[in-house]
Coordinates of C-alpha atoms in Angstrom, one line a residue:
M1 CA 96.7 -43.4 9.8
K2 CA 93.0 -43.0 9.6
C3 CA 91.9 -45.0 12.7
E4 CA 88.8 -46.5 11.9
H5 CA 89.3 -49.2 14.5
L6 CA 88.2 -46.4 16.8
Q7 CA 84.9 -45.8 15.0
K8 CA 81.4 -47.2 16.5
T9 CA 81.4 -50.8 16.7
G10 CA 85.0 -51.1 16.0
S11 CA 85.2 -50.7 12.2
F12 CA 84.4 -48.3 9.2
K13 CA 81.3 -50.6 8.5
S14 CA 79.0 -48.5 10.7
R15 CA 79.3 -45.5 8.1
G16 CA 77.9 -47.4 5.3
A17 CA 75.4 -49.4 7.3
L18 CA 73.9 -46.0 9.1
N19 CA 73.7 -44.4 5.7
A20 CA 71.8 -47.2 4.3
V21 CA 69.4 -47.7 7.2
Q22 CA 68.7 -44.1 7.5
K23 CA 67.9 -44.0 3.6
L24 CA 65.5 -46.9 4.2
K25 CA 63.8 -45.2 7.1
D26 CA 63.4 -41.9 5.6
E27 CA 61.6 -43.4 2.7
G28 CA 59.5 -45.6 4.7
L29 CA 60.8 -49.0 2.9
A30 CA 61.7 -51.0 6.0
T31 CA 60.7 -52.2 9.5
G32 CA 63.7 -54.5 9.8
V33 CA 66.9 -55.2 7.8
V34 CA 68.8 -58.3 7.1
T35 CA 72.3 -59.1 5.9
H36 CA 75.1 -61.5 5.7
S37 CA 78.3 -61.2 7.4
S38 CA 81.4 -62.8 9.1
G39 CA 81.3 -60.0 11.7
N40 CA 82.0 -56.1 11.0
H41 CA 79.2 -55.2 8.7
G42 CA 76.8 -57.3 10.9
Q43 CA 77.9 -55.2 14.0
G44 CA 77.5 -52.1 12.0
L45 CA 74.1 -53.1 10.7
A46 CA 73.0 -54.0 14.1
W47 CA 74.1 -50.8 15.7
A48 CA 72.5 -48.6 12.9
A49 CA 69.3 -50.4 13.1
A50 CA 69.1 -50.1 16.7
Q51 CA 69.8 -46.4 16.4
S52 CA 66.8 -46.0 13.9
G53 CA 64.5 -48.3 15.9
L54 CA 64.5 -51.2 13.4
R55 CA 65.1 -54.9 13.9
C56 CA 68.3 -56.7 12.6
C57 CA 69.0 -60.2 11.5
V58 CA 72.3 -61.6 10.0
A59 CA 73.2 -64.7 8.3
V60 CA 76.6 -65.6 9.8
P61 CA 79.0 -68.3 8.5
R62 CA 79.7 -70.8 11.0
N63 CA 83.4 -70.1 10.9
A64 CA 83.1 -66.4 11.9
P65 CA 85.2 -65.4 15.0
P66 CA 83.1 -66.1 18.2
S67 CA 83.9 -62.5 19.5
K68 CA 82.4 -61.0 16.4
M69 CA 79.1 -63.2 16.8
E70 CA 78.8 -62.0 20.3
A71 CA 79.4 -58.4 19.4
M72 CA 76.5 -58.7 16.6
K73 CA 74.2 -60.1 19.4
G74 CA 75.4 -57.5 21.8
Y75 CA 74.2 -54.8 19.4
G76 CA 70.8 -56.4 19.2
A77 CA 71.0 -58.5 16.1
K78 CA 69.4 -61.9 15.6
L79 CA 71.9 -64.6 14.1
E80 CA 71.2 -67.3 11.6
L81 CA 74.2 -69.7 11.0
C82 CA 74.9 -70.9 7.6
D83 CA 77.7 -72.5 5.6
A84 CA 81.0 -70.7 5.1
T85 CA 80.2 -70.1 1.3
H86 CA 79.1 -67.2 -0.4
I87 CA 76.0 -68.9 -2.0
S88 CA 75.0 -70.1 1.3
R89 CA 75.3 -66.6 2.9
V90 CA 73.4 -65.1 0.1
E91 CA 70.6 -67.7 -0.1
T92 CA 70.2 -67.6 3.9
C93 CA 70.0 -63.9 3.7
A94 CA 67.4 -64.0 1.0
R95 CA 65.4 -66.6 2.9
L96 CA 65.3 -64.4 6.1
A97 CA 64.4 -61.4 4.3
N98 CA 61.4 -63.2 2.6
E99 CA 60.2 -64.9 5.8
L100 CA 60.6 -61.7 8.0
G101 CA 59.9 -59.0 5.4
F102 CA 62.9 -57.2 6.0
H103 CA 65.0 -55.2 3.5
I104 CA 68.4 -56.6 2.5
V105 CA 71.3 -54.4 3.2
E106 CA 74.3 -55.8 1.2
P107 CA 77.7 -55.8 3.1
F108 CA 79.7 -54.1 0.3
D109 CA 77.5 -53.9 -3.1
D110 CA 74.6 -51.7 -1.8
P111 CA 75.0 -48.1 -3.5
N112 CA 74.0 -46.4 -0.3
V113 CA 76.5 -48.6 1.8
I114 CA 79.3 -47.5 -0.7
C115 CA 78.4 -43.9 -0.4
G116 CA 78.5 -44.2 3.5
Q117 CA 82.0 -45.6 3.3
G118 CA 83.1 -42.8 0.9
T119 CA 82.8 -40.4 4.0
I120 CA 86.3 -41.7 4.9
G121 CA 87.6 -40.0 1.7
A122 CA 85.8 -37.0 2.5
E123 CA 87.6 -36.8 5.8
I124 CA 90.9 -37.6 4.6
V125 CA 90.8 -34.9 2.0
E126 CA 89.5 -32.4 4.6
Q127 CA 92.1 -33.6 7.5
I128 CA 95.2 -34.2 5.4
P129 CA 95.0 -31.7 2.4
D130 CA 98.5 -32.5 1.5
A131 CA 98.3 -36.3 1.4
D132 CA 99.5 -37.7 -2.0
A133 CA 98.4 -41.4 -1.7
V134 CA 96.0 -43.6 0.4
F135 CA 96.7 -47.3 1.1
L136 CA 93.6 -49.3 1.9
A137 CA 92.7 -52.9 2.2
V138 CA 90.1 -54.5 -0.5
G139 CA 87.7 -57.2 0.3
G140 CA 84.1 -57.1 -1.2
G141 CA 85.1 -53.5 -2.5
G142 CA 82.5 -51.3 -0.6
M143 CA 84.9 -49.0 1.3
A144 CA 87.6 -49.2 -1.5
S145 CA 85.0 -48.1 -4.3
G146 CA 83.5 -45.4 -2.0
V147 CA 86.8 -43.9 -1.1
T148 CA 88.2 -44.1 -4.5
S149 CA 85.0 -42.5 -6.0
Y150 CA 85.3 -39.6 -3.7
I151 CA 88.9 -39.0 -4.0
T152 CA 89.2 -39.4 -7.9
E153 CA 86.4 -36.9 -8.1
V154 CA 87.3 -34.1 -5.6
R155 CA 91.4 -34.7 -5.5
P156 CA 92.5 -36.7 -8.6
D157 CA 95.9 -36.0 -7.7
I158 CA 95.8 -38.3 -4.6
K159 CA 96.4 -41.9 -5.7
V160 CA 94.5 -44.7 -4.1
F161 CA 96.5 -48.0 -3.8
L162 CA 94.6 -51.3 -3.3
V163 CA 96.2 -53.8 -1.0
E164 CA 95.1 -57.5 -1.4
P165 CA 96.0 -60.8 0.2
E166 CA 97.5 -63.5 -1.8
G167 CA 95.0 -65.8 -3.6
K168 CA 92.4 -63.0 -4.3
G169 CA 93.7 -62.1 -7.7
L170 CA 92.3 -58.8 -8.0
A171 CA 95.2 -57.4 -9.8
G172 CA 94.7 -59.8 -12.5
Y173 CA 90.8 -59.1 -12.8
L174 CA 91.2 -55.5 -13.1
A175 CA 93.8 -55.6 -15.7
S176 CA 91.7 -58.0 -17.9
G177 CA 88.3 -56.1 -17.0
V178 CA 86.8 -59.5 -16.5
L179 CA 85.8 -60.7 -12.9
H180 CA 85.9 -64.5 -13.1
V181 CA 86.0 -66.4 -9.8
E182 CA 85.9 -70.2 -9.1
H183 CA 85.8 -70.3 -5.3
D184 CA 84.3 -68.3 -2.5
V185 CA 87.0 -67.0 -0.1
V186 CA 90.6 -66.4 0.2
D187 CA 92.6 -68.4 2.8
T188 CA 94.2 -65.6 4.9
I189 CA 94.4 -64.5 8.6
A190 CA 92.9 -61.2 7.4
D191 CA 89.4 -62.3 8.3
G192 CA 87.8 -59.2 7.5
I193 CA 88.7 -59.5 3.8
R194 CA 88.4 -63.0 3.3
V195 CA 85.6 -62.6 0.6
L196 CA 86.8 -63.1 -2.9
K197 CA 84.7 -61.6 -5.1
V198 CA 84.3 -57.8 -5.3
G199 CA 80.9 -56.5 -5.9
E200 CA 79.6 -55.8 -9.3
N201 CA 78.9 -52.0 -8.4
C202 CA 82.4 -51.6 -7.1
F203 CA 84.3 -53.5 -9.9
P204 CA 84.1 -50.9 -12.6
I205 CA 84.9 -48.0 -10.0
L206 CA 88.3 -49.9 -9.1
Q207 CA 89.2 -51.0 -12.7
K208 CA 88.8 -47.4 -13.9
A209 CA 90.9 -45.8 -11.2
C210 CA 93.1 -48.4 -9.6
S211 CA 93.9 -51.2 -12.2
D212 CA 97.7 -50.2 -12.2
K213 CA 97.8 -49.7 -8.4
V214 CA 97.2 -53.0 -6.7
I215 CA 99.7 -54.6 -4.3
T216 CA 99.5 -58.3 -3.2
V217 CA 100.6 -59.3 0.3
S218 CA 101.2 -62.6 2.0
D219 CA 100.0 -63.7 5.5
D220 CA 103.7 -63.4 6.7
E221 CA 103.9 -59.8 5.5
I222 CA 100.4 -59.1 7.3
R223 CA 101.6 -60.5 10.4
S224 CA 104.8 -58.5 10.4
A225 CA 102.7 -55.3 9.7
L226 CA 100.4 -56.1 12.6
K227 CA 103.1 -56.7 15.1
L228 CA 104.5 -53.4 13.9
I229 CA 101.3 -51.4 14.5
W230 CA 100.7 -53.1 17.8
T231 CA 104.1 -52.7 19.3
R232 CA 105.1 -49.0 17.8
T233 CA 101.7 -47.3 17.8
K234 CA 100.0 -49.3 20.7
Q235 CA 96.9 -49.3 18.5
R236 CA 95.0 -52.8 18.7
V237 CA 93.9 -53.2 15.4
E238 CA 92.7 -56.6 13.7
P239 CA 94.8 -58.3 11.0
S240 CA 92.9 -56.7 7.9
A241 CA 93.6 -53.4 9.4
A242 CA 97.4 -54.1 9.1
V243 CA 97.1 -55.0 5.2
P244 CA 97.5 -51.4 4.1
L245 CA 100.9 -51.2 6.0
A246 CA 102.1 -54.6 4.7
G247 CA 101.5 -53.0 1.3
L248 CA 103.4 -49.9 2.0
L249 CA 106.2 -51.9 3.4
K250 CA 106.4 -54.2 0.3
V251 CA 106.9 -51.1 -2.2
S252 CA 109.1 -48.1 -2.1
P253 CA 107.2 -44.9 -1.5
S254 CA 110.1 -42.6 -2.6
K255 CA 110.2 -44.6 -5.9
L256 CA 106.7 -44.2 -6.2
G257 CA 107.1 -40.4 -5.7
L258 CA 105.1 -40.5 -2.4
N259 CA 105.8 -38.1 0.4
K260 CA 102.6 -38.4 2.8
V261 CA 100.7 -41.6 2.8
V262 CA 97.6 -42.2 4.4
L263 CA 96.8 -45.7 5.8
I264 CA 93.3 -46.8 6.5
L265 CA 93.1 -49.0 9.7
C266 CA 89.9 -50.5 8.8
G267 CA 89.0 -52.1 12.0
G268 CA 90.0 -53.4 15.5
N269 CA 87.6 -56.3 16.4
V270 CA 90.5 -58.6 17.2
D271 CA 89.3 -62.4 17.8
L272 CA 91.2 -62.9 21.3
D273 CA 91.0 -66.6 21.0
F274 CA 93.3 -66.3 17.8
I275 CA 96.1 -64.0 17.7
P276 CA 98.5 -64.5 14.9

């Protein structure tokens, strides 16, 4: 298990955020940064901005977990509430960037964010050289495309499996090559991957490498995997982090010819007011 829930800010998001912020600061392009997030990316960006002496503002949907809102503020971010739709998040983020003169750091479709998330793949290859597969949860696709890009370039023998919640429809989109979505979010307990559409920079990477390696899981399967992680490993992860295990449990690793599988536990920012 790749324990990203033990990472700074409690998720892998700090990797991409820090890389993006450092690039902006090195190039003298920003005095502040702004993004839209329901929690983990906002925390990661707020922390990265504080480390670099920049201000941070986050457009947050009103239905975001209160614990994640408090965490973002705790890292120094100013929050602006918006409707829980993708277009509202993007428009609020753009307005804040214009009003404040801040640079937008997209949560998953920024190339520098994608590269930062790809360091997970680099560490997996270094730390577990005999791994033959990686299972990861996919939301907007930043981490998925970053990890996939690195592994397929350096270790093409390692298979990358994408695990999605029911209702996302990624398997069909990747197979057809056409990304067409009619609503904003997926109704799932895995709040970290509720975004329906993967990023435009992420989609071609995933289509090329993973179109035949998508596993869809239900909320019940995610709950079962979450309880298994909590009780057997004693790791307090959030529902999104249990999605890869749910995918692994749904398929037969031996039938796929897999001997050593790496599960990326993407985060541990559990909303204590809602434990499924």
